[in-house]
């Protein structure tokens, strides 16, 4: 959005505010929230968007919970756990828990969930979240064992995040499509209604168990998909929204100047990056040439992008993972200084003295994508820009039809390098490098029980990925949360909206 247009939009909204527009009536005890991206399926195993993570944590529970402030693991649907051997975890389950439809929670639910999602043919969107599990076994009604395919020391971390437990009887009948329309979990909020991709209404679970997530204070949460941030802002002013998030820096700065709003900036685990088709999956593409990939890396002024566009707590990232994740060794990464002349030289050496034209894809943050394109255009890389919905671009990525794309990944807030680097570089459907050396190191890093061995091989993988310039990592994201002053909320650094920690002032 042009700066002049932004100023006019803010000015117009200020007039609306000055005219005495009413703010949301908290007497109805309904928090009204906007999502920007359309959620393809509410079933948490069949979407990979941040909005899906938010609903997953509200509607469902996992066996374990990781405190976002202390990183301490606590029992949730499990009260305790232990490693029986390197490939077997045993859990004692919490008794007296019921799903939203009244179905009692017990070992049968864990066994059914794990055995369903761990089978690749059942089509879980993000295989990395579940493909380390082999099966689950019922020991008694409240004791269960999860068997691993191989050693996977990050198992506890994954079980505290993207692996939720489903009601076996209901899910066997409803399946992913039914769960997407009428979700049933044990979480702090029940789903009252779903209009796919558009509208989600949640209600406090009055019978929520003694969970470390905490008991919800706000009774109702009404979520609507509103793709345009200016429309979200207009609704915030008019009183039909209480909270919006992922607000671009310029808009957030303007809103922060207004007394009626609270604006909070927090870092996230999300990394923005350029993915290049080094393996040639999309056909005859220049990105199979190392010098072209190096040129792309040298062409972009990451520091300027962060300072001018992202601002807040964002920073330049050189690794194919988020720096806080275990095994994400920043020192291992090759850094490419901003040097457009060097980029042009590398392109000429690669056989493209006049540059070339390529398809370029993105699904979010159009302003960021266009800024990246301007850097590439300056060195001779021109583009046919295609801006798609996330679900459509993901499908193209999985079939290998994307030569160059600006993408992001939030790792499902899993604080382990395997949740990102292993997601994209282990010869899966999203791997555009297909490097056997990287694969070998990641296989060791993901399965070694010795932490030092894990770090050693993640380091080697990061060195190889960045030396070969398979990606052009860009920056970490931050998120601006904007609410009316009636809402009390302290965001966490893992980019998960936690409705259980929100309350009215």
Coordinates of C-alpha atoms in Angstrom, one line a residue:
X1 CA 0.0 0.0 0.0
X2 CA 1.4 3.4 -0.9
X3 CA 2.2 5.7 2.0
X4 CA -0.2 8.4 0.8
X5 CA -3.0 5.8 0.6
X6 CA -2.1 4.6 4.1
X7 CA -2.3 8.1 5.5
X8 CA -5.7 8.7 3.9
X9 CA -7.0 5.4 5.2
X10 CA -5.8 6.2 8.7
X11 CA -7.2 9.7 8.5
X12 CA -10.6 8.4 7.4
X13 CA -10.7 5.9 10.3
X14 CA -9.8 8.6 12.7
X15 CA -12.9 10.6 11.5
X16 CA -15.0 7.5 12.1
X17 CA -13.6 7.3 15.7
X18 CA -14.2 11.0 16.3
X19 CA -17.8 10.7 15.2
X20 CA -18.5 8.6 18.2
X21 CA -18.7 5.1 16.8
X22 CA -19.4 2.5 19.5
X23 CA -16.9 0.0 20.6
X24 CA -17.6 -3.7 21.1
X25 CA -19.9 -4.3 24.0
X26 CA -18.0 -6.6 26.4
X27 CA -21.3 -7.1 28.2
X28 CA -22.0 -9.8 25.6
X29 CA -18.7 -11.4 26.7
X30 CA -17.8 -12.0 23.1
X31 CA -14.3 -11.3 21.8
X32 CA -14.3 -10.5 18.1
X33 CA -11.1 -11.4 16.2
X34 CA -10.1 -11.2 12.6
X35 CA -8.0 -13.8 10.6
X36 CA -6.3 -12.6 7.5
X37 CA -5.8 -15.9 5.7
X38 CA -8.5 -18.4 4.7
X39 CA -8.2 -21.6 6.7
X40 CA -8.5 -24.6 4.4
X41 CA -9.7 -27.0 7.0
X42 CA -10.3 -26.6 10.8
X43 CA -9.0 -30.2 11.4
X44 CA -5.6 -29.4 12.8
X45 CA -3.9 -32.3 10.9
X46 CA -5.2 -31.1 7.5
X47 CA -4.0 -27.5 7.4
X48 CA -0.6 -26.0 8.0
X49 CA -1.4 -22.3 8.5
X50 CA -0.9 -20.2 11.6
X51 CA -4.6 -19.7 11.9
X52 CA -4.9 -23.5 12.1
X53 CA -2.4 -23.6 14.9
X54 CA -4.4 -20.9 16.8
X55 CA -7.6 -23.0 16.6
X56 CA -5.8 -26.2 17.4
X57 CA -4.5 -24.9 20.7
X58 CA -7.9 -23.6 21.6
X59 CA -10.0 -26.6 20.6
X60 CA -7.8 -29.6 21.2
X61 CA -5.2 -30.7 23.8
X62 CA -2.0 -32.6 23.5
X63 CA -0.6 -35.1 25.9
X64 CA 2.1 -32.5 27.0
X65 CA 2.2 -28.7 27.2
X66 CA 5.2 -26.5 26.9
X67 CA 5.0 -23.3 28.9
X68 CA 5.8 -20.6 26.3
X69 CA 7.5 -18.4 29.0
X70 CA 9.7 -21.0 30.7
X71 CA 9.8 -23.8 28.1
X72 CA 9.0 -26.2 30.9
X73 CA 7.1 -29.3 29.8
X74 CA 4.0 -30.0 31.8
X75 CA 1.4 -32.8 31.7
X76 CA -1.8 -31.9 29.9
X77 CA -3.9 -35.0 28.8
X78 CA -1.0 -37.0 30.3
X79 CA -0.1 -36.7 33.9
X80 CA 3.4 -38.3 33.5
X81 CA 5.6 -39.9 30.9
X82 CA 8.8 -41.9 30.7
X83 CA 11.0 -43.4 28.1
X84 CA 10.8 -47.2 28.3
X85 CA 13.6 -47.5 25.7
X86 CA 14.9 -45.4 22.8
X87 CA 11.8 -46.2 20.7
X88 CA 9.0 -46.3 23.3
X89 CA 7.3 -43.6 25.4
X90 CA 4.8 -44.5 28.0
X91 CA 2.1 -42.1 29.3
X92 CA -0.2 -42.1 32.2
X93 CA -3.3 -40.4 31.1
X94 CA -5.4 -37.9 33.0
X95 CA -8.7 -39.4 34.2
X96 CA -12.1 -37.7 34.2
X97 CA -11.6 -35.7 31.0
X98 CA -14.4 -35.6 28.4
X99 CA -14.5 -34.4 24.9
X100 CA -16.9 -31.6 23.9
X101 CA -19.4 -34.1 22.7
X102 CA -19.4 -36.0 26.0
X103 CA -17.2 -38.9 24.8
X104 CA -14.8 -39.8 27.7
X105 CA -11.1 -39.5 27.0
X106 CA -8.9 -42.6 27.5
X107 CA -6.2 -44.7 25.9
X108 CA -8.4 -45.7 23.0
X109 CA -8.4 -42.1 21.8
X110 CA -4.6 -41.8 21.9
X111 CA -4.2 -45.1 20.1
X112 CA -6.7 -44.2 17.4
X113 CA -5.3 -40.7 16.8
X114 CA -1.7 -41.8 16.6
X115 CA -2.4 -44.9 14.5
X116 CA -4.4 -42.7 12.1
X117 CA -2.2 -39.7 11.7
X118 CA 1.0 -41.7 11.5
X119 CA 0.0 -43.5 8.4
X120 CA 1.2 -41.5 5.4
X121 CA -1.7 -42.7 3.2
X122 CA -4.2 -40.8 5.5
X123 CA -2.8 -37.6 4.1
X124 CA -1.8 -35.4 7.1
X125 CA -0.7 -32.1 5.6
X126 CA 2.6 -31.7 7.5
X127 CA 4.1 -35.2 7.6
X128 CA 7.0 -34.0 9.6
X129 CA 4.8 -33.5 12.6
X130 CA 3.6 -37.1 12.7
X131 CA 5.8 -39.4 10.6
X132 CA 8.2 -40.1 13.4
X133 CA 5.5 -42.1 15.2
X134 CA 5.1 -45.8 14.2
X135 CA 2.0 -46.7 16.3
X136 CA 0.4 -46.5 19.7
X137 CA -0.5 -49.4 22.1
X138 CA -3.0 -49.5 24.9
X139 CA -1.7 -50.9 28.1
X140 CA -4.8 -50.2 30.2
X141 CA -7.6 -47.7 30.1
X142 CA -5.3 -44.8 31.2
X143 CA -1.9 -46.0 30.2
X144 CA -0.6 -45.9 26.6
X145 CA 2.7 -46.4 24.8
X146 CA 3.8 -44.6 21.6
X147 CA 6.2 -46.5 19.5
X148 CA 8.7 -44.5 17.3
X149 CA 9.9 -45.6 13.9
X150 CA 13.5 -44.5 14.8
X151 CA 15.2 -42.6 17.6
X152 CA 13.6 -39.2 17.7
X153 CA 14.7 -37.1 20.7
X154 CA 12.4 -34.2 19.7
X155 CA 9.4 -36.4 20.4
X156 CA 8.4 -34.6 23.6
X157 CA 8.6 -31.2 21.9
X158 CA 6.3 -32.4 19.0
X159 CA 3.9 -34.0 21.5
X160 CA 3.7 -30.6 23.3
X161 CA 2.7 -28.8 20.1
X162 CA 1.2 -30.1 16.8
X163 CA 0.1 -33.5 18.0
X164 CA -3.4 -33.3 19.4
X165 CA -5.7 -36.0 20.7
X166 CA -9.0 -36.7 18.9
X167 CA -12.1 -38.7 20.1
X168 CA -11.8 -42.2 18.5
X169 CA -15.5 -42.9 18.1
X170 CA -16.4 -39.5 16.6
X171 CA -13.3 -39.3 14.3
X172 CA -13.8 -42.8 13.0
X173 CA -17.2 -41.7 11.8
X174 CA -16.6 -38.1 10.8
X175 CA -13.1 -38.2 9.4
X176 CA -11.1 -35.1 8.5
X177 CA -14.0 -33.5 6.6
X178 CA -16.5 -34.0 9.4
X179 CA -14.0 -32.8 12.0
X180 CA -13.4 -29.7 9.9
X181 CA -17.1 -28.8 9.9
X182 CA -17.9 -29.9 13.5
X183 CA -14.7 -30.0 15.4
X184 CA -14.6 -31.9 18.7
X185 CA -11.7 -31.7 21.2
X186 CA -11.0 -31.5 24.9
X187 CA -9.7 -28.0 24.8
X188 CA -10.6 -24.8 26.6
X189 CA -13.0 -23.7 23.9
X190 CA -15.8 -25.6 22.1
X191 CA -16.6 -24.9 18.4
X192 CA -20.2 -23.6 18.1
X193 CA -20.2 -23.1 14.3
X194 CA -18.0 -23.2 11.3
X195 CA -18.5 -21.4 8.0
X196 CA -15.5 -22.9 6.1
X197 CA -12.8 -20.4 5.5
X198 CA -14.9 -17.5 6.7
X199 CA -16.4 -17.7 10.2
X200 CA -15.6 -19.6 13.4
X201 CA -17.5 -19.2 16.6
X202 CA -16.1 -20.6 19.9
X203 CA -17.6 -21.0 23.3
X204 CA -15.9 -21.5 26.7
X205 CA -15.7 -25.2 27.8
X206 CA -17.3 -25.0 31.2
X207 CA -16.0 -28.5 32.0
X208 CA -12.4 -27.9 31.0
X209 CA -10.0 -30.0 33.0
X210 CA -7.2 -28.8 35.2
X211 CA -4.9 -27.9 32.3
X212 CA -1.7 -25.9 32.4
X213 CA -3.2 -23.9 29.5
X214 CA -5.4 -22.2 32.2
X215 CA -9.1 -21.7 32.4
X216 CA -10.7 -19.3 29.9
X217 CA -12.0 -16.0 31.2
X218 CA -13.9 -14.8 28.0
X219 CA -17.0 -16.8 27.2
X220 CA -17.3 -16.4 23.5
X221 CA -14.8 -15.9 20.6
X222 CA -16.1 -14.8 17.2
X223 CA -13.5 -15.1 14.4
X224 CA -14.1 -13.8 10.9
X225 CA -11.7 -14.1 7.9
X226 CA -11.1 -10.5 6.6
X227 CA -8.2 -10.6 4.1
X228 CA -7.8 -6.8 3.8
X229 CA -6.0 -5.2 6.8
X230 CA -7.6 -1.8 6.1
X231 CA -11.1 -3.4 6.4
X232 CA -10.0 -5.0 9.6
X233 CA -8.9 -1.6 10.9
X234 CA -12.2 0.0 9.8
X235 CA -14.1 -2.6 11.8
X236 CA -11.8 -2.1 14.8
X237 CA -12.7 1.6 14.7
X238 CA -16.4 0.9 14.2
X239 CA -16.6 -1.5 17.2
X240 CA -17.2 -4.7 15.3
X241 CA -13.8 -6.1 16.1
X242 CA -11.9 -6.2 19.4
X243 CA -8.5 -7.6 18.3
X244 CA -6.5 -7.9 15.1
X245 CA -3.1 -9.3 14.6
X246 CA -0.3 -9.6 12.0
X247 CA -0.8 -5.9 11.4
X248 CA 1.9 -4.4 9.1
X249 CA 4.4 -2.1 10.8
X250 CA 3.2 1.2 9.2
X251 CA -0.4 0.7 10.1
X252 CA 0.5 -0.5 13.7
X253 CA 2.6 2.7 14.2
X254 CA -0.3 4.9 13.3
X255 CA -2.7 3.0 15.5
X256 CA -0.3 3.2 18.4
X257 CA -0.6 7.0 18.3
X258 CA -4.4 6.7 19.1
X259 CA -5.4 6.5 22.7
X260 CA -8.2 4.0 22.2
X261 CA -6.0 1.2 21.1
X262 CA -3.3 -1.0 22.6
X263 CA -0.6 -2.0 20.2
X264 CA 1.9 -4.7 21.2
X265 CA 4.9 -6.0 19.1
X266 CA 6.3 -9.4 19.8
X267 CA 8.8 -11.6 18.0
X268 CA 7.8 -14.9 16.4
X269 CA 9.4 -18.1 15.3
X270 CA 8.4 -17.5 11.7
X271 CA 11.1 -17.2 9.0
X272 CA 10.6 -15.6 5.6
X273 CA 12.8 -17.1 2.8
X274 CA 13.1 -17.5 -0.9
X275 CA 13.0 -21.1 -2.1
X276 CA 14.7 -21.9 -5.4
X277 CA 14.2 -25.0 -7.5
X278 CA 17.8 -26.3 -7.4
X279 CA 16.7 -29.8 -8.3
X280 CA 14.9 -28.7 -11.5
X281 CA 11.6 -30.2 -10.5
X282 CA 9.8 -27.4 -12.4
X283 CA 11.6 -28.0 -15.6
X284 CA 14.5 -26.2 -17.3
X285 CA 15.1 -23.5 -14.7
X286 CA 18.2 -21.3 -14.1
X287 CA 18.0 -22.1 -10.4
X288 CA 19.8 -25.5 -11.0
X289 CA 22.9 -23.4 -11.4
X290 CA 24.7 -22.6 -8.1
X291 CA 26.0 -19.2 -9.3
X292 CA 22.4 -18.1 -10.1
X293 CA 21.3 -19.1 -6.6
X294 CA 24.3 -17.2 -5.1
X295 CA 23.4 -14.2 -7.2
X296 CA 19.9 -14.2 -5.8
X297 CA 21.3 -14.2 -2.3
X298 CA 23.7 -11.3 -3.0
X299 CA 21.0 -9.3 -4.8
X300 CA 18.8 -8.7 -1.7
X301 CA 19.4 -6.1 1.0
X302 CA 18.0 -7.9 4.0
X303 CA 19.0 -5.3 6.5
X304 CA 17.1 -2.6 4.5
X305 CA 14.0 -4.9 4.3
X306 CA 13.9 -5.4 8.1
X307 CA 14.6 -1.7 8.9
X308 CA 12.1 -0.3 6.4
X309 CA 9.3 -2.9 6.3
X310 CA 9.2 -5.3 9.2
X311 CA 10.6 -3.2 12.0
X312 CA 9.8 -4.3 15.5
X313 CA 11.6 -7.3 16.8
X314 CA 12.5 -8.8 13.4
X315 CA 16.0 -9.5 12.5
X316 CA 18.0 -10.8 9.5
X317 CA 18.2 -14.6 9.4
X318 CA 20.8 -16.6 7.5
X319 CA 19.8 -20.2 8.6
X320 CA 17.1 -22.5 7.1
X321 CA 15.6 -22.7 10.6
X322 CA 14.7 -20.3 13.4
X323 CA 17.8 -19.4 15.5
X324 CA 16.3 -20.3 18.9
X325 CA 15.5 -23.9 17.8
X326 CA 17.7 -26.6 19.2
X327 CA 20.4 -27.4 16.6
X328 CA 19.9 -24.2 14.5
X329 CA 23.6 -23.1 14.6
X330 CA 23.8 -19.6 13.3
X331 CA 27.6 -19.7 12.9
X332 CA 27.3 -22.6 10.5
X333 CA 25.5 -20.5 7.9
X334 CA 27.2 -18.8 4.9
X335 CA 26.2 -15.1 4.9
X336 CA 25.8 -13.3 1.6
X337 CA 26.5 -9.6 1.8
X338 CA 24.3 -7.3 -0.2
X339 CA 26.3 -6.8 -3.4
X340 CA 24.3 -6.3 -6.6
X341 CA 27.4 -5.9 -8.8
X342 CA 28.6 -9.3 -7.6
X343 CA 25.2 -10.7 -8.3
X344 CA 25.4 -9.4 -11.9
X345 CA 28.8 -10.9 -12.3
X346 CA 27.7 -14.3 -11.0
X347 CA 24.7 -14.2 -13.4
X348 CA 27.0 -13.5 -16.4
X349 CA 29.3 -16.3 -15.3
X350 CA 26.3 -18.6 -15.2
X351 CA 25.4 -17.7 -18.8
X352 CA 22.9 -15.0 -18.1
X353 CA 24.7 -11.7 -18.9
X354 CA 21.3 -10.1 -19.7
X355 CA 19.5 -11.8 -16.8
X356 CA 16.4 -13.9 -17.3
X357 CA 12.6 -14.0 -16.5
X358 CA 11.1 -16.5 -14.1
X359 CA 7.8 -17.2 -12.5
X360 CA 7.8 -15.9 -8.9
X361 CA 5.2 -16.9 -6.4
X362 CA 4.0 -15.6 -3.0
X363 CA 1.0 -16.0 -0.8
X364 CA 1.3 -13.3 1.9
X365 CA 2.9 -10.0 2.6
X366 CA 2.7 -8.7 -0.9
X367 CA 4.6 -5.6 0.0
X368 CA 7.6 -7.7 1.2
X369 CA 7.4 -9.9 -2.0
X370 CA 7.3 -6.8 -4.2
X371 CA 10.3 -5.3 -2.4
X372 CA 12.3 -8.5 -3.0
X373 CA 11.3 -8.5 -6.6
X374 CA 12.6 -4.9 -7.0
X375 CA 16.0 -6.1 -5.8
X376 CA 16.0 -9.0 -8.2
X377 CA 14.9 -6.9 -11.1
X378 CA 17.8 -4.5 -10.4
X379 CA 20.3 -7.2 -11.2
X380 CA 18.4 -8.5 -14.2
X381 CA 16.1 -11.2 -12.8
X382 CA 12.6 -10.3 -14.0
X383 CA 9.5 -12.1 -12.9
X384 CA 6.0 -13.2 -13.8
X385 CA 4.6 -12.5 -10.4
X386 CA 1.8 -14.8 -9.2
X387 CA 0.1 -14.0 -5.8
X388 CA -2.0 -17.0 -4.7
X389 CA -3.9 -18.3 -1.7
X390 CA -1.7 -20.3 0.7
X391 CA -3.4 -23.6 0.1
X392 CA -3.1 -23.2 -3.7
X393 CA 0.6 -22.3 -3.6
X394 CA 1.3 -25.2 -1.1
X395 CA -0.2 -27.7 -3.6
X396 CA 2.0 -26.3 -6.4
X397 CA 5.0 -26.5 -4.1
X398 CA 4.2 -30.1 -3.3
X399 CA 4.1 -31.1 -7.0
X400 CA 7.3 -29.3 -7.7
X401 CA 5.9 -26.7 -10.1
X402 CA 7.4 -23.6 -8.5
X403 CA 10.8 -22.3 -9.7
X404 CA 11.1 -19.4 -7.2
X405 CA 8.9 -18.4 -4.3
X406 CA 8.8 -16.1 -1.3
X407 CA 7.5 -18.3 1.5
X408 CA 7.4 -18.4 5.3
X409 CA 7.4 -21.1 7.9
X410 CA 6.5 -20.9 11.6
X411 CA 7.5 -24.5 12.6
X412 CA 4.1 -25.0 14.3
X413 CA 6.0 -23.2 17.2
X414 CA 8.1 -26.3 17.7
X415 CA 11.4 -25.2 19.2
X416 CA 13.6 -27.8 17.4
X417 CA 15.5 -27.5 14.1
X418 CA 13.9 -30.7 12.9
X419 CA 10.6 -28.8 12.6
X420 CA 12.0 -26.6 9.9
X421 CA 15.2 -27.8 8.2
X422 CA 14.1 -31.4 8.2
X423 CA 10.6 -30.4 6.9
X424 CA 12.1 -29.0 3.7
X425 CA 15.4 -30.9 3.1
X426 CA 14.7 -34.6 3.6
X427 CA 13.5 -35.4 0.0
X428 CA 9.9 -34.9 0.8
X429 CA 7.3 -33.3 -1.4
X430 CA 8.5 -29.8 -0.5
X431 CA 12.2 -30.4 -1.0
X432 CA 13.5 -28.5 -4.0
X433 CA 17.2 -29.3 -3.3
X434 CA 17.2 -33.1 -3.1
X435 CA 20.7 -33.2 -1.7
X436 CA 21.7 -36.6 -0.5
X437 CA 24.5 -35.3 1.7
X438 CA 22.0 -33.0 3.5
X439 CA 19.6 -35.9 3.8
X440 CA 22.3 -38.1 5.4
X441 CA 23.2 -35.5 8.0
X442 CA 19.6 -34.8 8.9
X443 CA 18.8 -38.4 9.3
X444 CA 21.5 -38.6 12.0
X445 CA 20.6 -35.3 13.6
X446 CA 16.9 -36.2 13.9
X447 CA 17.5 -39.6 15.4
X448 CA 20.6 -39.2 17.6
X449 CA 20.0 -39.3 21.3
X450 CA 23.3 -37.6 22.1
X451 CA 22.6 -33.8 21.9
X452 CA 26.2 -33.1 20.8
X453 CA 25.8 -35.5 17.9
X454 CA 22.5 -33.8 16.9
X455 CA 24.2 -30.4 16.9
X456 CA 27.1 -31.7 14.9
X457 CA 25.0 -33.0 12.1
X458 CA 22.5 -30.1 12.0
X459 CA 25.6 -27.9 11.7
X460 CA 26.8 -29.9 8.7
X461 CA 23.4 -29.7 7.1
X462 CA 23.2 -26.0 7.6
X463 CA 26.6 -25.5 6.2
X464 CA 25.8 -27.5 3.1
X465 CA 22.4 -25.9 2.5
X466 CA 23.8 -22.4 2.8
X467 CA 27.0 -23.0 0.9
X468 CA 24.9 -24.4 -2.0
X469 CA 22.5 -21.4 -1.6
X470 CA 19.4 -23.7 -1.9
X471 CA 17.4 -21.0 -0.2
X472 CA 17.8 -17.3 0.4
X473 CA 16.8 -17.0 4.1
X474 CA 15.5 -13.5 4.6
X475 CA 14.3 -12.5 8.1
X476 CA 12.4 -13.5 11.2
X477 CA 8.9 -12.1 11.6
X478 CA 7.4 -10.1 14.4
X479 CA 3.7 -9.7 15.0
X480 CA 1.8 -6.5 15.8
X481 CA -1.3 -7.2 17.9
X482 CA -3.8 -4.3 18.1
X483 CA -6.8 -4.4 20.4
X484 CA -9.3 -2.0 21.9
X485 CA -8.3 -0.9 25.4
X486 CA -11.0 -3.1 26.8
X487 CA -8.9 -6.2 26.0
X488 CA -6.1 -7.4 28.3
X489 CA -3.6 -9.6 26.5
X490 CA 0.1 -10.3 26.7
X491 CA 1.3 -12.1 23.5
X492 CA 4.0 -14.7 23.5
X493 CA 7.0 -15.1 21.2
X494 CA 5.6 -18.3 19.6
X495 CA 2.9 -16.5 17.5
X496 CA 0.0 -18.4 19.1
X497 CA -3.0 -16.4 20.0
X498 CA -4.0 -17.9 23.4
X499 CA -7.6 -17.0 24.1
X500 CA -7.3 -18.6 27.6
X501 CA -4.9 -15.8 28.6
X502 CA -7.2 -12.9 27.3
X503 CA -9.6 -11.1 29.6
X504 CA -11.6 -7.9 29.7
X505 CA -10.2 -4.9 31.6

